[in-house]
Coordinates of C-alpha atoms in Angstrom, one line a residue:
X1430 CA -19.5 -11.8 -19.2
X1431 CA -17.8 -12.5 -22.6
X1432 CA -14.8 -13.0 -20.6
X1433 CA -16.1 -16.4 -19.0
X1434 CA -17.6 -17.3 -22.3
X1435 CA -14.7 -17.1 -24.2
X1436 CA -13.1 -19.1 -21.0
X1437 CA -15.0 -21.3 -21.1
X1438 CA -15.2 -22.1 -25.3
X1439 CA -11.4 -22.3 -24.7
X1440 CA -10.7 -24.6 -22.5
X1441 CA -13.3 -27.0 -24.4
X1442 CA -11.4 -26.5 -27.7
X1443 CA -7.3 -26.6 -26.1
X1444 CA -8.4 -29.4 -23.8
X1445 CA -7.5 -26.9 -20.6
X1446 CA -8.7 -27.1 -17.4
X1447 CA -9.2 -23.5 -16.0
X1448 CA -6.6 -22.2 -13.5
X1449 CA -6.5 -19.1 -11.9
X1450 CA -4.3 -15.8 -13.2
X1451 CA -0.5 -16.2 -13.2
X1452 CA -0.2 -12.5 -11.4
X1453 CA -2.9 -13.4 -8.3
X1454 CA -0.3 -14.3 -6.2
X1455 CA 2.0 -11.2 -6.9
X1456 CA -0.6 -8.2 -6.7
X1457 CA -1.1 -10.1 -2.8
X1458 CA 2.1 -9.6 -2.1
X1459 CA 2.6 -6.0 -3.5
X1460 CA -0.3 -4.8 -1.7
X1461 CA 1.0 -7.2 1.5
X1462 CA 4.2 -5.3 0.8
X1463 CA 3.0 -1.8 0.3
X1464 CA 1.1 -2.1 3.5
X1465 CA 4.0 -2.7 4.8
X1466 CA 6.1 -0.3 3.5
X1467 CA 3.3 2.4 4.6
X1468 CA 3.8 1.0 8.8
X1469 CA 7.7 1.7 8.6
X1470 CA 6.8 5.1 7.5
X1471 CA 4.7 5.4 10.3
X1472 CA 7.2 3.9 12.6
X1473 CA 9.3 6.3 11.3
X1474 CA 7.6 9.5 11.9
X1475 CA 7.4 8.7 15.5
X1476 CA 10.6 7.4 15.9
X1477 CA 11.6 11.5 14.3
X1478 CA 9.0 12.4 16.4
X1479 CA 10.1 11.5 19.5
X1480 CA 14.1 12.2 18.4
X1481 CA 13.2 15.6 17.8
X1482 CA 11.5 15.5 21.3
X1483 CA 14.7 14.0 22.7
X1484 CA 16.7 17.0 20.9
X1485 CA 15.0 19.9 22.2
X1486 CA 15.2 18.6 25.4
X1487 CA 19.3 18.0 25.6
X1488 CA 19.6 21.8 23.9
X1489 CA 17.0 22.3 27.0
X1490 CA 19.7 21.2 29.5
X1491 CA 22.9 23.1 27.3
X1492 CA 21.0 26.7 27.7
X1493 CA 20.4 25.5 31.2
X1494 CA 24.3 25.2 32.3
X1495 CA 25.4 28.5 30.7
X1496 CA 22.7 30.0 32.7
X1497 CA 24.0 28.6 35.8
X1498 CA 28.0 28.7 34.5
X1499 CA 27.9 32.8 36.2
X1500 CA 26.4 30.8 39.7
X1501 CA 28.9 28.1 39.4
X1502 CA 31.9 31.3 38.9
X1503 CA 30.2 33.2 41.0
X1504 CA 30.8 29.8 44.0
X1505 CA 34.4 29.0 42.9
X1506 CA 35.3 33.7 43.5
X1507 CA 33.8 32.9 47.0
X1508 CA 35.7 29.4 47.2
X1509 CA 38.5 32.2 45.9
X1510 CA 38.4 34.8 48.0
X1511 CA 38.1 32.9 51.5
X1512 CA 41.6 30.9 50.9
X1513 CA 43.0 34.0 50.2
X1514 CA 42.3 35.1 53.2
X1515 CA 43.6 31.9 54.9
X1516 CA 46.7 32.2 53.8
X1517 CA 46.8 36.4 54.7
X1518 CA 46.4 35.7 57.9
X1519 CA 48.5 32.4 58.7
X1520 CA 45.2 30.8 58.7
X1521 CA 45.9 28.2 55.8
X1522 CA 49.6 26.8 54.0
X1523 CA 48.5 27.5 50.4
X1524 CA 51.2 24.8 49.7
X1525 CA 49.2 22.4 51.8
X1526 CA 46.1 23.4 49.9
X1527 CA 47.4 23.6 46.1
X1528 CA 49.8 20.6 46.4
X1529 CA 49.0 18.1 43.5
X1530 CA 45.6 19.6 43.3
X1531 CA 44.1 18.5 39.2
X1532 CA 40.7 20.1 39.7
X1533 CA 38.1 22.2 41.3
X1534 CA 36.5 19.0 43.0
X1535 CA 40.0 17.9 44.7
X1536 CA 40.8 21.1 45.9
X1537 CA 37.4 21.1 47.5
X1538 CA 38.3 17.5 49.2
X1539 CA 41.3 18.7 50.0
X1540 CA 39.8 22.0 52.4
X1541 CA 37.6 19.8 53.6
X1542 CA 40.1 17.4 54.8
X1543 CA 41.8 19.9 56.4
X1544 CA 38.5 20.7 59.1
X1545 CA 39.1 24.4 58.8
X1546 CA 36.2 25.0 56.4
X1547 CA 32.6 27.5 58.0
X1548 CA 29.6 25.9 57.8
X1549 CA 28.3 28.4 55.2
X1550 CA 30.9 28.4 53.0
X1551 CA 31.1 24.7 53.1
X1552 CA 27.4 25.3 51.7
X1553 CA 28.2 27.5 49.3
X1554 CA 30.7 24.7 48.0
X1555 CA 28.8 21.1 48.3
X1556 CA 26.2 24.0 46.6
X1557 CA 28.3 24.6 43.4
X1558 CA 29.4 20.8 42.9
X1559 CA 25.5 19.7 43.2
X1560 CA 24.5 22.4 41.0
X1561 CA 27.6 21.2 38.5
X1562 CA 26.9 17.1 39.1
X1563 CA 23.5 17.6 38.4
X1564 CA 24.1 19.4 35.1
X1565 CA 26.6 17.6 33.9
X1566 CA 24.4 13.6 34.5
X1567 CA 21.6 15.3 33.3
X1568 CA 22.8 16.4 29.8
X1569 CA 25.1 12.5 29.7
X1570 CA 21.7 10.2 30.6
X1571 CA 19.8 13.4 27.1
X1572 CA 22.9 12.2 25.1
X1573 CA 22.8 8.5 25.9
X1574 CA 18.2 8.9 24.7
X1575 CA 20.1 10.6 21.8
X1576 CA 22.1 8.0 21.0
X1577 CA 19.7 5.1 21.1
X1578 CA 17.0 7.0 19.2
X1579 CA 19.3 8.5 16.6
X1580 CA 19.9 4.6 16.4
X1581 CA 16.3 3.2 15.9
X1582 CA 15.8 6.4 13.2
X1583 CA 19.0 4.7 11.3
X1584 CA 16.6 1.5 11.1
X1585 CA 13.8 1.9 10.4
X1586 CA 15.2 4.3 7.8
X1587 CA 17.3 0.6 6.5
X1588 CA 14.2 -1.2 7.2
X1589 CA 12.0 1.4 5.2
X1590 CA 14.5 1.1 1.9
X1591 CA 14.4 -2.7 1.8
X1592 CA 11.1 -2.4 1.7
X1593 CA 10.2 -0.3 -0.8
X1594 CA 13.4 -2.3 -3.0
X1595 CA 10.4 -5.0 -2.4
X1596 CA 7.5 -3.2 -3.7
X1597 CA 9.2 -2.0 -6.7
X1598 CA 10.8 -5.4 -7.7
X1599 CA 7.1 -6.9 -7.0
X1600 CA 5.3 -4.0 -9.0
X1601 CA 8.1 -4.7 -11.7
X1602 CA 7.5 -8.5 -11.5
X1603 CA 2.8 -7.7 -11.8
X1604 CA 3.7 -5.6 -15.0
X1605 CA 5.8 -8.1 -16.7
X1606 CA 2.8 -10.9 -15.4
X1607 CA 0.3 -8.8 -16.3
X1608 CA 2.3 -8.0 -20.1
X1609 CA 2.6 -11.7 -20.4
X1610 CA -1.1 -12.8 -19.1
X1611 CA -2.3 -10.2 -21.9
X1612 CA -0.1 -12.1 -24.2
X1613 CA -1.1 -15.4 -23.4
X1614 CA -4.8 -14.5 -24.2
X1615 CA -4.4 -12.8 -27.3
X1616 CA -2.5 -15.8 -28.8
X1617 CA -5.7 -18.4 -26.8
X1618 CA -8.4 -15.6 -28.4
X1619 CA -6.5 -16.6 -31.5
X1620 CA -6.7 -20.3 -31.3
X1621 CA -10.3 -20.2 -30.6
X1622 CA -11.0 -17.4 -33.4
X1623 CA -8.7 -20.0 -36.0
X1624 CA -10.4 -23.4 -34.6
X1625 CA -14.1 -21.4 -35.1
X1626 CA -12.9 -20.7 -39.0
X1627 CA -11.9 -24.2 -39.3
X1628 CA -15.3 -25.1 -38.3
X1629 CA -17.3 -23.0 -40.9
X1630 CA -15.0 -24.2 -43.1
X1631 CA -16.2 -27.5 -42.0
X1632 CA -19.4 -27.1 -42.5
X1633 CA -19.7 -25.1 -45.5
X1634 CA -18.1 -28.4 -47.6
X1635 CA -20.9 -30.6 -45.9
X1636 CA -23.6 -28.3 -47.2
X1637 CA -21.7 -28.7 -50.8
X1638 CA -21.8 -32.7 -50.4
X1639 CA -24.7 -32.7 -49.2
X1640 CA -26.4 -30.5 -52.2
X1641 CA -24.1 -32.3 -55.0
X1642 CA -26.0 -35.9 -53.9
X1643 CA -29.7 -34.6 -53.6
X1644 CA -29.0 -33.6 -57.3
X1645 CA -27.5 -36.5 -58.3
X1646 CA -30.4 -38.2 -57.8
X1647 CA -32.8 -35.9 -58.9
X1648 CA -30.8 -36.6 -62.3
X1649 CA -31.3 -40.4 -62.2
X1650 CA -35.0 -39.8 -61.7
X1651 CA -35.1 -37.1 -65.1
X1652 CA -33.4 -40.2 -66.9
X1653 CA -35.7 -43.0 -66.3
X1654 CA -39.0 -40.7 -67.3
X1655 CA -37.4 -41.5 -70.8
X1656 CA -38.2 -45.1 -70.3
X1657 CA -41.6 -47.3 -69.5
X1658 CA -41.8 -46.8 -65.5
X1659 CA -44.8 -44.5 -65.6
X1660 CA -44.1 -41.5 -63.8
X1661 CA -44.8 -41.3 -60.1
X1662 CA -48.6 -39.7 -59.0
X1663 CA -48.0 -36.7 -57.4
X1664 CA -48.9 -36.5 -54.0
X1665 CA -51.7 -34.3 -52.4
X1666 CA -51.2 -31.1 -51.7
X1667 CA -51.0 -30.7 -47.8
X1668 CA -54.3 -28.7 -46.5
X1669 CA -53.1 -25.1 -45.6
X1670 CA -52.8 -24.9 -41.8
X1671 CA -53.8 -21.2 -40.1
X1672 CA -49.6 -19.9 -39.9
X1673 CA -48.2 -19.1 -35.9
X1674 CA -46.2 -16.5 -36.0
X1675 CA -43.1 -17.3 -34.8
X1676 CA -42.1 -16.0 -30.9
X1677 CA -39.8 -13.0 -31.1
X1678 CA -35.6 -13.0 -30.1
X1679 CA -35.9 -12.4 -26.9
X1680 CA -33.4 -9.4 -26.9
X1681 CA -29.9 -10.5 -24.9
X1682 CA -27.1 -8.0 -23.2
X1683 CA -24.2 -6.6 -25.6
X1684 CA -21.3 -8.9 -25.3
X1685 CA -18.3 -6.9 -23.5
X1686 CA -14.6 -8.8 -23.9
X1687 CA -13.1 -7.4 -20.9
X1688 CA -9.6 -8.7 -19.7
X1689 CA -8.9 -8.7 -15.9
X1690 CA -5.2 -8.3 -16.1
X1691 CA -5.2 -5.5 -18.1
X1692 CA -8.7 -3.7 -15.8
X1693 CA -6.3 -4.7 -12.9
X1694 CA -3.3 -2.8 -14.7
X1695 CA -5.7 0.3 -15.1
X1696 CA -6.7 0.2 -11.2
X1697 CA -2.9 0.3 -9.8
X1698 CA -2.1 3.2 -12.3
X1699 CA -4.5 5.5 -11.0
X1700 CA -3.2 5.1 -7.5
X1701 CA -3.0 8.3 -5.4
X1702 CA -5.7 9.6 -7.5
X1703 CA -8.5 11.8 -5.7
X1704 CA -12.1 11.1 -4.6
X1705 CA -14.5 13.7 -6.2
X1706 CA -17.9 12.9 -6.1
X1707 CA -19.3 12.1 -9.8
X1708 CA -15.7 12.2 -11.2
X1709 CA -14.5 10.2 -14.1
X1710 CA -10.8 10.7 -14.4
X1711 CA -8.4 11.3 -15.5
X1712 CA -6.9 12.4 -12.6
X1713 CA -9.6 12.0 -9.9
X1714 CA -12.7 9.8 -9.9
X1715 CA -15.9 8.2 -7.5
X1716 CA -16.5 4.9 -6.5
X1717 CA -18.6 4.5 -10.0
X1718 CA -16.6 6.5 -12.1
X1719 CA -13.4 4.6 -11.2
X1720 CA -15.1 1.4 -12.0
X1721 CA -16.1 2.3 -15.5
X1722 CA -12.6 3.3 -16.2
X1723 CA -10.8 0.3 -15.3
X1724 CA -13.7 -1.8 -17.1
X1725 CA -13.4 -0.1 -20.3
X1726 CA -10.5 2.3 -20.7
X1727 CA -12.2 4.4 -21.1
X1728 CA -13.3 7.6 -18.7
X1729 CA -16.7 6.9 -18.9
X1730 CA -19.6 5.8 -16.6
X1731 CA -21.4 2.2 -17.4
X1732 CA -24.1 3.2 -14.7
X1733 CA -23.7 3.5 -10.4
X1734 CA -23.4 0.8 -8.3
X1735 CA -27.3 -0.2 -8.7
X1736 CA -26.1 -1.1 -12.2
X1737 CA -23.5 -3.4 -11.4
X1738 CA -25.1 -5.1 -8.7
X1739 CA -27.6 -6.2 -11.8
X1740 CA -24.4 -7.7 -13.6
X1741 CA -23.6 -11.5 -13.5
X1742 CA -23.3 -12.9 -9.9
X1743 CA -19.2 -15.1 -9.6
X1744 CA -18.8 -16.9 -6.1
X1745 CA -15.0 -17.5 -7.2
X1746 CA -13.6 -14.0 -8.0
X1747 CA -11.2 -13.2 -9.9
X1748 CA -8.7 -10.1 -10.4
X1749 CA -10.2 -7.7 -12.9
X1750 CA -13.8 -8.9 -10.5
X1751 CA -16.2 -6.2 -9.5
X1752 CA -17.1 -6.3 -5.6
X1753 CA -20.2 -4.1 -5.3
X1754 CA -23.2 -3.6 -2.6
X1755 CA -25.6 -1.1 -2.5
X1756 CA -23.9 2.5 -1.9
X1757 CA -20.2 1.5 -3.2
X1758 CA -18.1 -0.2 -5.1
X1759 CA -14.4 -1.6 -6.8
X1760 CA -12.2 -3.7 -8.5
X1761 CA -10.7 -6.4 -6.9
X1762 CA -7.1 -7.7 -7.4
X1763 CA -7.3 -11.3 -5.5
X1764 CA -6.1 -11.9 -2.1
X1765 CA -9.1 -10.2 -0.7
X1766 CA -7.9 -7.0 -1.6
X1767 CA -9.4 -4.6 -3.8
X1768 CA -8.4 -1.0 -5.1
X1769 CA -11.4 1.6 -5.2
X1770 CA -11.8 5.6 -5.3
X1771 CA -12.1 5.6 -0.8
X1772 CA -13.2 9.0 0.2
X1773 CA -12.2 12.6 0.1
X1774 CA -9.1 11.8 2.7
X1775 CA -7.4 8.7 1.0
X1776 CA -8.9 9.1 -2.9
X1777 CA -7.8 6.0 -4.5
X1778 CA -6.6 3.4 -2.2
X1779 CA -5.8 -0.4 -1.7
X1780 CA -7.5 -1.7 1.1
X1781 CA -9.6 -4.8 1.7
X1782 CA -12.3 -6.2 0.8
X1783 CA -13.8 -6.6 3.8
X1784 CA -12.4 -3.6 5.6
X1785 CA -13.6 -1.3 2.1
X1786 CA -17.2 -2.7 1.7
X1787 CA -18.2 -2.9 5.5
X1788 CA -21.0 -5.1 4.2
X1789 CA -23.7 -7.2 1.9
X1790 CA -21.0 -7.1 -0.9
X1791 CA -21.4 -9.4 -3.7
X1792 CA -19.0 -9.9 -6.6
X1793 CA -20.2 -9.6 -10.3
X1794 CA -18.7 -10.0 -13.1
X1795 CA -18.5 -7.4 -16.3

């Protein structure tokens, strides 16, 4: 309430228009940047989980390949035995089979080409080829998936670093603007005090001049008493009237001096603190204890949400005002955002007013 009066007086004395605090936009941008950083963090965690799952599957395939190596070796041994037997009986020229052979697959193709492999032997050879190819293809596909996911992780890490830089920059900018706002408010208050003192001096001088003029007239009358002009007849005393007691002055609410920038700065300083029922700080708060600290800078309790709802309502809320309903309260920071001691799970956080208050909320000024 005192902040409203001081601002209005300042506007009258200095001829200035009322403007929104300079830090309101920066505070809103900072809240949006923090939200974006949280979203990127959530996406990064999800993609890390996906990468872990894919890496586990790749390791499992590598284990299957190790387990199947013996089966592949057994198939190759059967094939070698068969080739050796055919060579001894003259049924197969080893030179025909091995000339120009680069690997097992090439040798198998040559055996089929010569048409000297039985159905059973052909089936064994084919199973060996297919098993090895299936595992190789599966491993290649999984490696491709892991590489793709790792690329996403790298991109999100880069985005997260960039978002953190934006948050740090805006936070520094906000602190600088809050300091400048506080300095400007102090200078303007000094101007108001100087103007008030000047008015008091002028008033005292005017009163002194009037008193001297009256005294001068009285002296002139006294001088006339020594002449021939008779003294005027005194007027009859007025008839006494019954006195009416003056009405007792209506008590006014105690004046508070609250700077919106300081209130918002205190609110930001407690982000991340825990929620506790009845808490008034310094490391844990309930909603009204948190608002009381932000408004006063002291770890105390001004009242409950019912108390705050009785304060002066405002239709054009500014950063540093209080948003309240019958069961919850917080500090408005501009841009539709508020800082409040939410609940046991989240503690002191930034959220939109609509999300934090649900419904039936009002804005009041301390």
